[in-house]
């Protein structure tokens, strides 16, 4: 059981990117749940990049980045809360992200968002040696 939990924790670690919001580290994780929320908002992961780069206004672009950071950071908190029923953490809100960051921070977080997306959709392909 302990080995299984360690494998799950390592897997979550491999698919996350860490950012600092107001002096607290948050792991951004792309989960199935987050992917569904992104699909609802953008029509799918493939439309996300276009939406981030082509927002009609600076305010809308900031809103999208704040929403994504909040969504992805809360995935790791929710995973923690499932695994640690006696040590639950509060979810971060969009308002907290807005108050604890600067627009410069958010520009840097775009890279972390994209990195967590890449890690979350990464596939490990293993091939077996041919019998010939």
PDB file of C-alpha atoms in Angstrom:
ATOM      1  CA  UNK A   1       0.000   0.000   0.000  1.00  0.00           C
ATOM      2  CA  UNK A   2       2.803   2.450   0.865  1.00  0.00           C
ATOM      3  CA  UNK A   3       4.554   1.650  -2.432  1.00  0.00           C
ATOM      4  CA  UNK A   4       1.328   2.310  -4.330  1.00  0.00           C
ATOM      5  CA  UNK A   5       0.861   5.692  -2.615  1.00  0.00           C
ATOM      6  CA  UNK A   6       4.468   6.614  -3.407  1.00  0.00           C
ATOM      7  CA  UNK A   7       3.902   5.789  -7.098  1.00  0.00           C
ATOM      8  CA  UNK A   8       0.765   7.957  -7.150  1.00  0.00           C
ATOM      9  CA  UNK A   9       2.611  10.859  -5.473  1.00  0.00           C
ATOM     10  CA  UNK A  10       5.552  10.528  -7.894  1.00  0.00           C
ATOM     11  CA  UNK A  11       3.169  10.501 -10.848  1.00  0.00           C
ATOM     12  CA  UNK A  12       1.464  13.668  -9.601  1.00  0.00           C
ATOM     13  CA  UNK A  13       4.873  15.290  -9.077  1.00  0.00           C
ATOM     14  CA  UNK A  14       5.959  14.415 -12.623  1.00  0.00           C
ATOM     15  CA  UNK A  15       2.888  16.031 -14.122  1.00  0.00           C
ATOM     16  CA  UNK A  16       2.985  19.288 -12.167  1.00  0.00           C
ATOM     17  CA  UNK A  17       4.688  22.651 -12.468  1.00  0.00           C
ATOM     18  CA  UNK A  18       5.316  24.757  -9.354  1.00  0.00           C
ATOM     19  CA  UNK A  19       4.636  28.492  -9.138  1.00  0.00           C
ATOM     20  CA  UNK A  20       4.782  31.001  -6.293  1.00  0.00           C
ATOM     21  CA  UNK A  21       1.680  33.052  -5.502  1.00  0.00           C
ATOM     22  CA  UNK A  22       2.110  35.567  -2.702  1.00  0.00           C
ATOM     23  CA  UNK A  23       4.948  33.609  -1.105  1.00  0.00           C
ATOM     24  CA  UNK A  24       3.149  30.250  -1.206  1.00  0.00           C
ATOM     25  CA  UNK A  25       4.073  27.506  -3.640  1.00  0.00           C
ATOM     26  CA  UNK A  26       1.300  25.955  -5.693  1.00  0.00           C
ATOM     27  CA  UNK A  27       1.560  23.006  -8.034  1.00  0.00           C
ATOM     28  CA  UNK A  28      -0.293  23.383 -11.316  1.00  0.00           C
ATOM     29  CA  UNK A  29      -1.700  20.013 -12.363  1.00  0.00           C
ATOM     30  CA  UNK A  30      -3.710  19.126 -15.439  1.00  0.00           C
ATOM     31  CA  UNK A  31      -6.211  16.492 -14.331  1.00  0.00           C
ATOM     32  CA  UNK A  32      -9.117  14.908 -16.157  1.00  0.00           C
ATOM     33  CA  UNK A  33     -11.418  17.180 -14.153  1.00  0.00           C
ATOM     34  CA  UNK A  34      -9.455  20.289 -15.202  1.00  0.00           C
ATOM     35  CA  UNK A  35      -9.441  19.109 -18.824  1.00  0.00           C
ATOM     36  CA  UNK A  36     -13.240  18.854 -18.730  1.00  0.00           C
ATOM     37  CA  UNK A  37     -13.514  22.394 -17.321  1.00  0.00           C
ATOM     38  CA  UNK A  38     -11.147  23.729 -19.999  1.00  0.00           C
ATOM     39  CA  UNK A  39     -13.164  21.930 -22.683  1.00  0.00           C
ATOM     40  CA  UNK A  40     -16.374  23.531 -21.380  1.00  0.00           C
ATOM     41  CA  UNK A  41     -14.817  26.998 -21.500  1.00  0.00           C
ATOM     42  CA  UNK A  42     -12.748  26.772 -24.686  1.00  0.00           C
ATOM     43  CA  UNK A  43     -14.115  23.817 -26.603  1.00  0.00           C
ATOM     44  CA  UNK A  44     -10.981  21.751 -25.931  1.00  0.00           C
ATOM     45  CA  UNK A  45      -7.314  21.990 -25.049  1.00  0.00           C
ATOM     46  CA  UNK A  46      -6.410  22.712 -28.668  1.00  0.00           C
ATOM     47  CA  UNK A  47      -8.324  26.019 -28.521  1.00  0.00           C
ATOM     48  CA  UNK A  48      -6.704  27.160 -25.275  1.00  0.00           C
ATOM     49  CA  UNK A  49      -3.462  28.516 -26.742  1.00  0.00           C
ATOM     50  CA  UNK A  50      -5.309  30.495 -29.384  1.00  0.00           C
ATOM     51  CA  UNK A  51      -7.641  32.009 -26.775  1.00  0.00           C
ATOM     52  CA  UNK A  52      -4.742  33.035 -24.532  1.00  0.00           C
ATOM     53  CA  UNK A  53      -2.806  34.646 -27.364  1.00  0.00           C
ATOM     54  CA  UNK A  54      -5.728  36.319 -29.137  1.00  0.00           C
ATOM     55  CA  UNK A  55      -7.861  37.710 -26.313  1.00  0.00           C
ATOM     56  CA  UNK A  56      -9.757  40.806 -27.374  1.00  0.00           C
ATOM     57  CA  UNK A  57      -8.375  42.937 -24.561  1.00  0.00           C
ATOM     58  CA  UNK A  58      -5.643  42.952 -21.948  1.00  0.00           C
ATOM     59  CA  UNK A  59      -8.271  42.579 -19.208  1.00  0.00           C
ATOM     60  CA  UNK A  60      -9.764  39.483 -20.863  1.00  0.00           C
ATOM     61  CA  UNK A  61      -6.300  37.970 -21.309  1.00  0.00           C
ATOM     62  CA  UNK A  62      -5.594  38.520 -17.599  1.00  0.00           C
ATOM     63  CA  UNK A  63      -8.964  37.017 -16.672  1.00  0.00           C
ATOM     64  CA  UNK A  64      -8.180  33.880 -18.679  1.00  0.00           C
ATOM     65  CA  UNK A  65      -4.730  33.427 -17.120  1.00  0.00           C
ATOM     66  CA  UNK A  66      -6.118  34.000 -13.601  1.00  0.00           C
ATOM     67  CA  UNK A  67      -8.905  31.467 -14.244  1.00  0.00           C
ATOM     68  CA  UNK A  68      -6.434  28.868 -15.517  1.00  0.00           C
ATOM     69  CA  UNK A  69      -3.984  29.380 -12.658  1.00  0.00           C
ATOM     70  CA  UNK A  70      -6.809  29.048 -10.137  1.00  0.00           C
ATOM     71  CA  UNK A  71      -8.182  25.929 -11.840  1.00  0.00           C
ATOM     72  CA  UNK A  72      -4.800  24.170 -12.135  1.00  0.00           C
ATOM     73  CA  UNK A  73      -3.546  25.172  -8.671  1.00  0.00           C
ATOM     74  CA  UNK A  74      -6.776  23.957  -7.091  1.00  0.00           C
ATOM     75  CA  UNK A  75      -6.330  20.524  -8.709  1.00  0.00           C
ATOM     76  CA  UNK A  76      -3.273  19.835  -6.546  1.00  0.00           C
ATOM     77  CA  UNK A  77      -5.110  21.118  -3.458  1.00  0.00           C
ATOM     78  CA  UNK A  78      -8.083  18.860  -4.195  1.00  0.00           C
ATOM     79  CA  UNK A  79      -5.762  15.873  -4.726  1.00  0.00           C
ATOM     80  CA  UNK A  80      -4.117  16.669  -1.377  1.00  0.00           C
ATOM     81  CA  UNK A  81      -7.541  16.906   0.306  1.00  0.00           C
ATOM     82  CA  UNK A  82      -8.622  13.511  -1.074  1.00  0.00           C
ATOM     83  CA  UNK A  83      -5.462  11.864   0.222  1.00  0.00           C
ATOM     84  CA  UNK A  84      -5.323  13.741   3.554  1.00  0.00           C
ATOM     85  CA  UNK A  85      -8.838  13.841   4.983  1.00  0.00           C
ATOM     86  CA  UNK A  86      -7.555  15.167   8.337  1.00  0.00           C
ATOM     87  CA  UNK A  87      -5.332  17.888   6.832  1.00  0.00           C
ATOM     88  CA  UNK A  88      -7.542  19.647   4.310  1.00  0.00           C
ATOM     89  CA  UNK A  89      -6.358  22.837   2.633  1.00  0.00           C
ATOM     90  CA  UNK A  90      -8.521  25.674   1.405  1.00  0.00           C
ATOM     91  CA  UNK A  91      -8.848  26.225  -2.319  1.00  0.00           C
ATOM     92  CA  UNK A  92      -7.371  29.407  -3.737  1.00  0.00           C
ATOM     93  CA  UNK A  93      -9.825  31.859  -5.319  1.00  0.00           C
ATOM     94  CA  UNK A  94      -9.494  33.938  -8.467  1.00  0.00           C
ATOM     95  CA  UNK A  95      -9.673  37.059  -6.282  1.00  0.00           C
ATOM     96  CA  UNK A  96      -6.727  35.829  -4.182  1.00  0.00           C
ATOM     97  CA  UNK A  97      -4.715  35.126  -7.329  1.00  0.00           C
ATOM     98  CA  UNK A  98      -5.498  38.639  -8.613  1.00  0.00           C
ATOM     99  CA  UNK A  99      -4.536  40.307  -5.316  1.00  0.00           C
ATOM    100  CA  UNK A 100      -1.352  38.294  -4.722  1.00  0.00           C
ATOM    101  CA  UNK A 101       0.112  38.658  -8.222  1.00  0.00           C
ATOM    102  CA  UNK A 102       1.199  41.350 -10.651  1.00  0.00           C
ATOM    103  CA  UNK A 103       0.559  41.395 -14.406  1.00  0.00           C
ATOM    104  CA  UNK A 104       4.275  40.623 -14.825  1.00  0.00           C
ATOM    105  CA  UNK A 105       3.816  37.489 -12.671  1.00  0.00           C
ATOM    106  CA  UNK A 106       0.900  36.390 -14.812  1.00  0.00           C
ATOM    107  CA  UNK A 107       2.972  36.700 -17.987  1.00  0.00           C
ATOM    108  CA  UNK A 108       5.536  34.345 -16.448  1.00  0.00           C
ATOM    109  CA  UNK A 109       2.793  31.982 -15.288  1.00  0.00           C
ATOM    110  CA  UNK A 110       1.712  31.454 -18.895  1.00  0.00           C
ATOM    111  CA  UNK A 111       4.863  29.369 -19.356  1.00  0.00           C
ATOM    112  CA  UNK A 112       4.042  27.355 -16.218  1.00  0.00           C
ATOM    113  CA  UNK A 113       0.488  26.806 -17.469  1.00  0.00           C
ATOM    114  CA  UNK A 114       1.753  25.530 -20.805  1.00  0.00           C
ATOM    115  CA  UNK A 115       4.361  23.319 -19.072  1.00  0.00           C
ATOM    116  CA  UNK A 116       1.696  21.753 -16.828  1.00  0.00           C
ATOM    117  CA  UNK A 117      -0.493  21.166 -19.893  1.00  0.00           C
ATOM    118  CA  UNK A 118       2.375  19.467 -21.708  1.00  0.00           C
ATOM    119  CA  UNK A 119       3.172  17.309 -18.667  1.00  0.00           C
ATOM    120  CA  UNK A 120      -0.490  16.440 -18.183  1.00  0.00           C
ATOM    121  CA  UNK A 121      -0.916  15.289 -21.766  1.00  0.00           C
ATOM    122  CA  UNK A 122       2.484  13.585 -22.083  1.00  0.00           C
ATOM    123  CA  UNK A 123       2.392  10.008 -23.164  1.00  0.00           C
ATOM    124  CA  UNK A 124       5.085   7.508 -22.318  1.00  0.00           C
ATOM    125  CA  UNK A 125       5.286   5.209 -25.284  1.00  0.00           C
ATOM    126  CA  UNK A 126       7.204   2.009 -24.822  1.00  0.00           C
ATOM    127  CA  UNK A 127       7.841  -0.358 -27.662  1.00  0.00           C
ATOM    128  CA  UNK A 128       8.558  -4.008 -27.318  1.00  0.00           C
ATOM    129  CA  UNK A 129      11.500  -5.459 -29.188  1.00  0.00           C
ATOM    130  CA  UNK A 130      10.448  -7.164 -32.388  1.00  0.00           C
ATOM    131  CA  UNK A 131      10.529 -10.930 -32.483  1.00  0.00           C
ATOM    132  CA  UNK A 132      12.436 -10.991 -35.779  1.00  0.00           C
TER     133      UNK A 132
END
